[in-house]
Amino acid sequence: MKFLRYLSCLTLFSALVFCFIFPKSLVSYSANDFQGFTLKEQHVGQATFLYYPKLDPTAHFHKKVTVGLIDSGVAKKTAGQLAGVKYFDATTQNDPFDTLGHGTKVASIIAAKDDQRLMLGIAPKATLYSYKVVDRAGLVKNAYLERALTQALKDQVDLLNLSLLPKHLTPKVKELLATYQRQGGLVFASAYTLKDPTTLSLFSKLKGVLLVGTYDQYFQPLGQNKAIAFYAPLTQIALTKEQQLVYVEGTSFGTAFVTGAAANYFALGKTRSEVLAMLQKFFSASALTKQQTFSSKFFAKHISSLEVLYTCLALATLFLFILLGLLSCFLHFKRQQSYWKLLVAEMLLLGLVAFLLLPTKM
């Protein structure tokens, strides 16, 4: 009996020591890993923490970068949280601002400025060119896309972000995108909707357009396809048109993340080929495979069964403690005190270990 008591204490103590020796393998990425002012996860989101410091939104940027957003526009109220926005209404409805909120969220992921207030975009010094292609009825017409792309060519933006899924593309739209790429621009587009990750968007049929998909918390790509160039984290942090921080999911926002990463690398002075190499290194399907571990694959496959198992183990542990307490009541008084002291010590150690193991990403 004494051997089991000592063994249980030794096991808990060893777990406690392990927690202190290997803290980063047990808890979330530290919010204090960033230099400058202390960033919290709500400033940049879990996705950015996964890539820091290889992808650093607080780096010293020395090159101007322009990003064209072909979307629903950017809200006027939220524009103050961006380094710079230039507006163009391709719908000809004389309202270049965002009324839906989608384009605003995309813009904030890419380029929310570094003012230590709400959130920090991946490329906070990038200048955004907002081309509104969603009208008041929520429609995206090819005529709008044609006007937006024509203007983007005139503006000579470095990157184009297409976080939308048109149902039809005219030959003129295809030619404009091809012309933009011939001039050296990079085009990032959403690969699919989360409702149907197996069906690729029409942009998959256009040469040179870089499709972006998403992956889950276990680094498992959703709707893996050879035509998809890059995969971004499924969940992002974004700003609404009312300047509120929200969690968002979807390939639209994953596309914004990769576009922001490209803008970040361009702002650091990297060449086009170097930027593509960096994106390939961190966001390709092969990069995800390298991130997958035995435990992540196991959890992805058996998470539902494990949740049931954890519940059973928790109930069994509670029952065991109650049983030990009842048994100690029938023992000699001195033994009773000894068992209670041991029980309290083990509970304190177990609570401390559980706290250290608890993820801080809330």
JSON list of C-alpha atoms in Angstrom, two decimals, residues 112-284:
[
{"chain": "A", "resi": 112, "resn": "ALA", "atom": "CA", "xyz": [-4.95, 46.36, -39.99]},
{"chain": "A", "resi": 113, "resn": "LYS", "atom": "CA", "xyz": [-2.43, 48.98, -38.89]},
{"chain": "A", "resi": 114, "resn": "ASP", "atom": "CA", "xyz": [-0.01, 48.75, -35.99]},
{"chain": "A", "resi": 115, "resn": "ASP", "atom": "CA", "xyz": [-1.61, 51.21, -33.54]},
{"chain": "A", "resi": 116, "resn": "GLN", "atom": "CA", "xyz": [-1.73, 48.87, -30.50]},
{"chain": "A", "resi": 117, "resn": "ARG", "atom": "CA", "xyz": [-5.53, 49.12, -30.31]},
{"chain": "A", "resi": 118, "resn": "LEU", "atom": "CA", "xyz": [-7.78, 46.50, -31.86]},
{"chain": "A", "resi": 119, "resn": "MET", "atom": "CA", "xyz": [-5.92, 44.08, -34.11]},
{"chain": "A", "resi": 120, "resn": "LEU", "atom": "CA", "xyz": [-2.77, 43.88, -36.19]},
{"chain": "A", "resi": 121, "resn": "GLY", "atom": "CA", "xyz": [-2.83, 42.75, -39.81]},
{"chain": "A", "resi": 122, "resn": "ILE", "atom": "CA", "xyz": [-0.12, 40.60, -41.36]},
{"chain": "A", "resi": 123, "resn": "ALA", "atom": "CA", "xyz": [1.11, 43.45, -43.58]},
{"chain": "A", "resi": 124, "resn": "PRO", "atom": "CA", "xyz": [0.16, 46.56, -41.56]},
{"chain": "A", "resi": 125, "resn": "LYS", "atom": "CA", "xyz": [2.01, 48.98, -43.86]},
{"chain": "A", "resi": 126, "resn": "ALA", "atom": "CA", "xyz": [0.35, 47.79, -47.08]},
{"chain": "A", "resi": 127, "resn": "THR", "atom": "CA", "xyz": [-1.85, 50.20, -49.01]},
{"chain": "A", "resi": 128, "resn": "LEU", "atom": "CA", "xyz": [-5.20, 48.69, -49.96]},
{"chain": "A", "resi": 129, "resn": "TYR", "atom": "CA", "xyz": [-7.07, 49.40, -53.18]},
{"chain": "A", "resi": 130, "resn": "SER", "atom": "CA", "xyz": [-10.69, 48.46, -52.55]},
{"chain": "A", "resi": 131, "resn": "TYR", "atom": "CA", "xyz": [-12.61, 47.54, -55.69]},
{"chain": "A", "resi": 132, "resn": "LYS", "atom": "CA", "xyz": [-16.25, 47.06, -54.77]},
{"chain": "A", "resi": 133, "resn": "VAL", "atom": "CA", "xyz": [-17.92, 44.42, -56.95]},
{"chain": "A", "resi": 134, "resn": "VAL", "atom": "CA", "xyz": [-20.92, 43.52, -54.78]},
{"chain": "A", "resi": 135, "resn": "ASP", "atom": "CA", "xyz": [-24.03, 45.63, -55.37]},
{"chain": "A", "resi": 136, "resn": "ARG", "atom": "CA", "xyz": [-26.88, 46.43, -52.98]},
{"chain": "A", "resi": 137, "resn": "ALA", "atom": "CA", "xyz": [-28.66, 43.21, -53.98]},
{"chain": "A", "resi": 138, "resn": "GLY", "atom": "CA", "xyz": [-25.58, 41.18, -53.03]},
{"chain": "A", "resi": 139, "resn": "LEU", "atom": "CA", "xyz": [-24.82, 40.29, -56.66]},
{"chain": "A", "resi": 140, "resn": "VAL", "atom": "CA", "xyz": [-21.39, 40.00, -58.27]},
{"chain": "A", "resi": 141, "resn": "LYS", "atom": "CA", "xyz": [-21.70, 40.60, -62.00]},
{"chain": "A", "resi": 142, "resn": "ASN", "atom": "CA", "xyz": [-19.00, 40.06, -64.59]},
{"chain": "A", "resi": 143, "resn": "ALA", "atom": "CA", "xyz": [-19.39, 43.69, -65.65]},
{"chain": "A", "resi": 144, "resn": "TYR", "atom": "CA", "xyz": [-18.32, 44.67, -62.13]},
{"chain": "A", "resi": 145, "resn": "LEU", "atom": "CA", "xyz": [-15.35, 42.32, -62.23]},
{"chain": "A", "resi": 146, "resn": "GLU", "atom": "CA", "xyz": [-14.28, 43.70, -65.60]},
{"chain": "A", "resi": 147, "resn": "ARG", "atom": "CA", "xyz": [-14.35, 47.29, -64.33]},
{"chain": "A", "resi": 148, "resn": "ALA", "atom": "CA", "xyz": [-12.48, 46.32, -61.16]},
{"chain": "A", "resi": 149, "resn": "LEU", "atom": "CA", "xyz": [-9.75, 44.43, -63.01]},
{"chain": "A", "resi": 150, "resn": "THR", "atom": "CA", "xyz": [-9.36, 47.22, -65.58]},
{"chain": "A", "resi": 151, "resn": "GLN", "atom": "CA", "xyz": [-8.85, 49.71, -62.75]},
{"chain": "A", "resi": 152, "resn": "ALA", "atom": "CA", "xyz": [-6.44, 47.37, -60.95]},
{"chain": "A", "resi": 153, "resn": "LEU", "atom": "CA", "xyz": [-4.32, 47.26, -64.11]},
{"chain": "A", "resi": 154, "resn": "LYS", "atom": "CA", "xyz": [-4.27, 51.05, -64.19]},
{"chain": "A", "resi": 155, "resn": "ASP", "atom": "CA", "xyz": [-3.35, 51.22, -60.51]},
{"chain": "A", "resi": 156, "resn": "GLN", "atom": "CA", "xyz": [-0.61, 48.59, -61.01]},
{"chain": "A", "resi": 157, "resn": "VAL", "atom": "CA", "xyz": [-1.24, 46.95, -57.65]},
{"chain": "A", "resi": 158, "resn": "ASP", "atom": "CA", "xyz": [1.31, 44.35, -56.58]},
{"chain": "A", "resi": 159, "resn": "LEU", "atom": "CA", "xyz": [-1.20, 41.73, -55.43]},
{"chain": "A", "resi": 160, "resn": "LEU", "atom": "CA", "xyz": [-4.84, 40.88, -56.06]},
{"chain": "A", "resi": 161, "resn": "ASN", "atom": "CA", "xyz": [-7.09, 39.20, -53.49]},
{"chain": "A", "resi": 162, "resn": "LEU", "atom": "CA", "xyz": [-10.23, 37.52, -54.86]},
{"chain": "A", "resi": 163, "resn": "SER", "atom": "CA", "xyz": [-12.11, 36.21, -51.82]},
{"chain": "A", "resi": 164, "resn": "LEU", "atom": "CA", "xyz": [-15.24, 35.43, -53.79]},
{"chain": "A", "resi": 165, "resn": "LEU", "atom": "CA", "xyz": [-16.73, 32.63, -55.87]},
{"chain": "A", "resi": 166, "resn": "PRO", "atom": "CA", "xyz": [-18.36, 33.85, -59.10]},
{"chain": "A", "resi": 167, "resn": "LYS", "atom": "CA", "xyz": [-20.74, 31.53, -60.90]},
{"chain": "A", "resi": 168, "resn": "HIS", "atom": "CA", "xyz": [-19.54, 32.57, -64.35]},
{"chain": "A", "resi": 169, "resn": "LEU", "atom": "CA", "xyz": [-16.45, 34.21, -65.83]},
{"chain": "A", "resi": 170, "resn": "THR", "atom": "CA", "xyz": [-16.50, 36.01, -69.17]},
{"chain": "A", "resi": 171, "resn": "PRO", "atom": "CA", "xyz": [-13.61, 35.80, -71.64]},
{"chain": "A", "resi": 172, "resn": "LYS", "atom": "CA", "xyz": [-12.82, 39.45, -70.89]},
{"chain": "A", "resi": 173, "resn": "VAL", "atom": "CA", "xyz": [-12.43, 38.73, -67.16]},
{"chain": "A", "resi": 174, "resn": "LYS", "atom": "CA", "xyz": [-10.10, 35.85, -67.98]},
{"chain": "A", "resi": 175, "resn": "GLU", "atom": "CA", "xyz": [-8.05, 38.01, -70.34]},
{"chain": "A", "resi": 176, "resn": "LEU", "atom": "CA", "xyz": [-7.77, 40.83, -67.81]},
{"chain": "A", "resi": 177, "resn": "LEU", "atom": "CA", "xyz": [-6.49, 38.41, -65.17]},
{"chain": "A", "resi": 178, "resn": "ALA", "atom": "CA", "xyz": [-4.00, 36.97, -67.64]},
{"chain": "A", "resi": 179, "resn": "THR", "atom": "CA", "xyz": [-2.80, 40.47, -68.58]},
{"chain": "A", "resi": 180, "resn": "TYR", "atom": "CA", "xyz": [-2.38, 41.37, -64.91]},
{"chain": "A", "resi": 181, "resn": "GLN", "atom": "CA", "xyz": [-0.22, 38.28, -64.36]},
{"chain": "A", "resi": 182, "resn": "ARG", "atom": "CA", "xyz": [1.89, 39.00, -67.43]},
{"chain": "A", "resi": 183, "resn": "GLN", "atom": "CA", "xyz": [2.67, 42.36, -65.88]},
{"chain": "A", "resi": 184, "resn": "GLY", "atom": "CA", "xyz": [4.09, 40.56, -62.82]},
{"chain": "A", "resi": 185, "resn": "GLY", "atom": "CA", "xyz": [1.15, 40.64, -60.43]},
{"chain": "A", "resi": 186, "resn": "LEU", "atom": "CA", "xyz": [0.13, 37.75, -58.18]},
{"chain": "A", "resi": 187, "resn": "VAL", "atom": "CA", "xyz": [-3.51, 36.68, -57.95]},
{"chain": "A", "resi": 188, "resn": "PHE", "atom": "CA", "xyz": [-4.83, 34.83, -54.88]},
{"chain": "A", "resi": 189, "resn": "ALA", "atom": "CA", "xyz": [-8.34, 33.36, -55.02]},
{"chain": "A", "resi": 190, "resn": "SER", "atom": "CA", "xyz": [-10.59, 31.24, -52.81]},
{"chain": "A", "resi": 191, "resn": "ALA", "atom": "CA", "xyz": [-10.52, 27.58, -53.80]},
{"chain": "A", "resi": 192, "resn": "TYR", "atom": "CA", "xyz": [-13.96, 26.46, -52.59]},
{"chain": "A", "resi": 193, "resn": "THR", "atom": "CA", "xyz": [-16.73, 26.94, -50.03]},
{"chain": "A", "resi": 194, "resn": "LEU", "atom": "CA", "xyz": [-16.67, 25.06, -46.74]},
{"chain": "A", "resi": 195, "resn": "LYS", "atom": "CA", "xyz": [-20.05, 23.57, -47.62]},
{"chain": "A", "resi": 196, "resn": "ASP", "atom": "CA", "xyz": [-18.48, 21.76, -50.56]},
{"chain": "A", "resi": 197, "resn": "PRO", "atom": "CA", "xyz": [-14.65, 21.64, -50.36]},
{"chain": "A", "resi": 198, "resn": "THR", "atom": "CA", "xyz": [-14.49, 19.06, -53.16]},
{"chain": "A", "resi": 199, "resn": "THR", "atom": "CA", "xyz": [-15.83, 21.43, -55.83]},
{"chain": "A", "resi": 200, "resn": "LEU", "atom": "CA", "xyz": [-13.23, 24.00, -56.88]},
{"chain": "A", "resi": 201, "resn": "SER", "atom": "CA", "xyz": [-14.08, 27.54, -57.90]},
{"chain": "A", "resi": 202, "resn": "LEU", "atom": "CA", "xyz": [-13.98, 28.70, -61.52]},
{"chain": "A", "resi": 203, "resn": "PHE", "atom": "CA", "xyz": [-10.62, 30.34, -60.84]},
{"chain": "A", "resi": 204, "resn": "SER", "atom": "CA", "xyz": [-9.12, 26.84, -60.82]},
{"chain": "A", "resi": 205, "resn": "LYS", "atom": "CA", "xyz": [-9.48, 26.81, -64.61]},
{"chain": "A", "resi": 206, "resn": "LEU", "atom": "CA", "xyz": [-7.34, 29.93, -65.04]},
{"chain": "A", "resi": 207, "resn": "LYS", "atom": "CA", "xyz": [-3.61, 29.49, -65.44]},
{"chain": "A", "resi": 208, "resn": "GLY", "atom": "CA", "xyz": [-1.46, 31.22, -62.86]},
{"chain": "A", "resi": 209, "resn": "VAL", "atom": "CA", "xyz": [-4.22, 32.03, -60.37]},
{"chain": "A", "resi": 210, "resn": "LEU", "atom": "CA", "xyz": [-3.09, 30.81, -56.93]},
{"chain": "A", "resi": 211, "resn": "LEU", "atom": "CA", "xyz": [-5.94, 28.95, -55.23]},
{"chain": "A", "resi": 212, "resn": "VAL", "atom": "CA", "xyz": [-6.07, 28.98, -51.44]},
{"chain": "A", "resi": 213, "resn": "GLY", "atom": "CA", "xyz": [-7.75, 26.33, -49.32]},
{"chain": "A", "resi": 214, "resn": "THR", "atom": "CA", "xyz": [-7.85, 25.85, -45.54]},
{"chain": "A", "resi": 215, "resn": "TYR", "atom": "CA", "xyz": [-6.68, 23.35, -42.94]},
{"chain": "A", "resi": 216, "resn": "ASP", "atom": "CA", "xyz": [-7.97, 22.46, -39.48]},
{"chain": "A", "resi": 217, "resn": "GLN", "atom": "CA", "xyz": [-6.30, 22.51, -36.05]},
{"chain": "A", "resi": 218, "resn": "TYR", "atom": "CA", "xyz": [-4.67, 19.14, -36.78]},
{"chain": "A", "resi": 219, "resn": "PHE", "atom": "CA", "xyz": [-2.99, 20.42, -39.97]},
{"chain": "A", "resi": 220, "resn": "GLN", "atom": "CA", "xyz": [-5.38, 18.36, -42.07]},
{"chain": "A", "resi": 221, "resn": "PRO", "atom": "CA", "xyz": [-6.23, 20.12, -45.37]},
{"chain": "A", "resi": 222, "resn": "LEU", "atom": "CA", "xyz": [-9.92, 20.49, -46.15]},
{"chain": "A", "resi": 223, "resn": "GLY", "atom": "CA", "xyz": [-10.73, 19.41, -49.68]},
{"chain": "A", "resi": 224, "resn": "GLN", "atom": "CA", "xyz": [-7.17, 18.62, -50.74]},
{"chain": "A", "resi": 225, "resn": "ASN", "atom": "CA", "xyz": [-6.60, 18.97, -54.46]},
{"chain": "A", "resi": 226, "resn": "LYS", "atom": "CA", "xyz": [-3.50, 19.26, -56.66]},
{"chain": "A", "resi": 227, "resn": "ALA", "atom": "CA", "xyz": [-4.89, 22.45, -58.19]},
{"chain": "A", "resi": 228, "resn": "ILE", "atom": "CA", "xyz": [-4.79, 24.20, -54.79]},
{"chain": "A", "resi": 229, "resn": "ALA", "atom": "CA", "xyz": [-1.51, 26.06, -54.36]},
{"chain": "A", "resi": 230, "resn": "PHE", "atom": "CA", "xyz": [-1.69, 26.98, -50.68]},
{"chain": "A", "resi": 231, "resn": "TYR", "atom": "CA", "xyz": [-3.58, 26.19, -47.48]},
{"chain": "A", "resi": 232, "resn": "ALA", "atom": "CA", "xyz": [-4.18, 28.66, -44.66]},
{"chain": "A", "resi": 233, "resn": "PRO", "atom": "CA", "xyz": [-5.52, 28.20, -41.12]},
{"chain": "A", "resi": 234, "resn": "LEU", "atom": "CA", "xyz": [-9.30, 27.79, -41.08]},
{"chain": "A", "resi": 235, "resn": "THR", "atom": "CA", "xyz": [-9.98, 30.23, -38.24]},
{"chain": "A", "resi": 236, "resn": "GLN", "atom": "CA", "xyz": [-8.95, 33.90, -38.34]},
{"chain": "A", "resi": 237, "resn": "ILE", "atom": "CA", "xyz": [-9.41, 37.04, -36.27]},
{"chain": "A", "resi": 238, "resn": "ALA", "atom": "CA", "xyz": [-11.02, 39.94, -38.15]},
{"chain": "A", "resi": 239, "resn": "LEU", "atom": "CA", "xyz": [-12.63, 43.35, -37.71]},
{"chain": "A", "resi": 240, "resn": "THR", "atom": "CA", "xyz": [-16.27, 43.95, -38.49]},
{"chain": "A", "resi": 241, "resn": "LYS", "atom": "CA", "xyz": [-17.55, 47.16, -40.08]},
{"chain": "A", "resi": 242, "resn": "GLU", "atom": "CA", "xyz": [-18.56, 48.19, -36.53]},
{"chain": "A", "resi": 243, "resn": "GLN", "atom": "CA", "xyz": [-14.91, 47.77, -35.41]},
{"chain": "A", "resi": 244, "resn": "GLN", "atom": "CA", "xyz": [-15.53, 44.65, -33.36]},
{"chain": "A", "resi": 245, "resn": "LEU", "atom": "CA", "xyz": [-13.16, 41.70, -33.17]},
{"chain": "A", "resi": 246, "resn": "VAL", "atom": "CA", "xyz": [-14.69, 38.41, -34.30]},
{"chain": "A", "resi": 247, "resn": "TYR", "atom": "CA", "xyz": [-13.60, 34.90, -35.20]},
{"chain": "A", "resi": 248, "resn": "VAL", "atom": "CA", "xyz": [-14.23, 34.05, -38.84]},
{"chain": "A", "resi": 249, "resn": "GLU", "atom": "CA", "xyz": [-13.92, 30.84, -40.82]},
{"chain": "A", "resi": 250, "resn": "GLY", "atom": "CA", "xyz": [-13.76, 30.16, -44.52]},
{"chain": "A", "resi": 251, "resn": "THR", "atom": "CA", "xyz": [-11.51, 30.13, -47.57]},
{"chain": "A", "resi": 252, "resn": "SER", "atom": "CA", "xyz": [-12.23, 33.83, -48.10]},
{"chain": "A", "resi": 253, "resn": "PHE", "atom": "CA", "xyz": [-10.33, 34.65, -44.96]},
{"chain": "A", "resi": 254, "resn": "GLY", "atom": "CA", "xyz": [-7.72, 31.97, -45.55]},
{"chain": "A", "resi": 255, "resn": "THR", "atom": "CA", "xyz": [-7.05, 33.62, -48.92]},
{"chain": "A", "resi": 256, "resn": "ALA", "atom": "CA", "xyz": [-6.65, 36.97, -47.16]},
{"chain": "A", "resi": 257, "resn": "PHE", "atom": "CA", "xyz": [-4.14, 35.38, -44.79]},
{"chain": "A", "resi": 258, "resn": "VAL", "atom": "CA", "xyz": [-1.93, 34.11, -47.63]},
{"chain": "A", "resi": 259, "resn": "THR", "atom": "CA", "xyz": [-2.28, 37.42, -49.51]},
{"chain": "A", "resi": 260, "resn": "GLY", "atom": "CA", "xyz": [-1.23, 39.23, -46.34]},
{"chain": "A", "resi": 261, "resn": "ALA", "atom": "CA", "xyz": [1.76, 36.91, -45.96]},
{"chain": "A", "resi": 262, "resn": "ALA", "atom": "CA", "xyz": [2.84, 37.66, -49.54]},
{"chain": "A", "resi": 263, "resn": "ALA", "atom": "CA", "xyz": [2.45, 41.40, -48.91]},
{"chain": "A", "resi": 264, "resn": "ASN", "atom": "CA", "xyz": [4.52, 41.03, -45.75]},
{"chain": "A", "resi": 265, "resn": "TYR", "atom": "CA", "xyz": [7.38, 39.36, -47.62]},
{"chain": "A", "resi": 266, "resn": "PHE", "atom": "CA", "xyz": [7.25, 41.91, -50.45]},
{"chain": "A", "resi": 267, "resn": "ALA", "atom": "CA", "xyz": [7.40, 44.72, -47.88]},
{"chain": "A", "resi": 268, "resn": "LEU", "atom": "CA", "xyz": [10.58, 43.16, -46.50]},
{"chain": "A", "resi": 269, "resn": "GLY", "atom": "CA", "xyz": [12.16, 43.59, -49.94]},
{"chain": "A", "resi": 270, "resn": "LYS", "atom": "CA", "xyz": [11.94, 40.01, -51.19]},
{"chain": "A", "resi": 271, "resn": "THR", "atom": "CA", "xyz": [11.63, 39.32, -54.92]},
{"chain": "A", "resi": 272, "resn": "ARG", "atom": "CA", "xyz": [8.64, 37.67, -56.59]},
{"chain": "A", "resi": 273, "resn": "SER", "atom": "CA", "xyz": [10.38, 34.29, -56.79]},
{"chain": "A", "resi": 274, "resn": "GLU", "atom": "CA", "xyz": [11.51, 34.55, -53.17]},
{"chain": "A", "resi": 275, "resn": "VAL", "atom": "CA", "xyz": [7.97, 35.35, -52.04]},
{"chain": "A", "resi": 276, "resn": "LEU", "atom": "CA", "xyz": [6.55, 32.35, -53.89]},
{"chain": "A", "resi": 277, "resn": "ALA", "atom": "CA", "xyz": [9.26, 30.15, -52.40]},
{"chain": "A", "resi": 278, "resn": "MET", "atom": "CA", "xyz": [8.37, 31.35, -48.89]},
{"chain": "A", "resi": 279, "resn": "LEU", "atom": "CA", "xyz": [4.68, 30.71, -49.47]},
{"chain": "A", "resi": 280, "resn": "GLN", "atom": "CA", "xyz": [5.49, 27.25, -50.79]},
{"chain": "A", "resi": 281, "resn": "LYS", "atom": "CA", "xyz": [7.59, 26.56, -47.71]},
{"chain": "A", "resi": 282, "resn": "PHE", "atom": "CA", "xyz": [4.87, 27.47, -45.21]},
{"chain": "A", "resi": 283, "resn": "PHE", "atom": "CA", "xyz": [1.49, 27.03, -46.92]},
{"chain": "A", "resi": 284, "resn": "SER", "atom": "CA", "xyz": [1.79, 24.19, -49.43]}
]
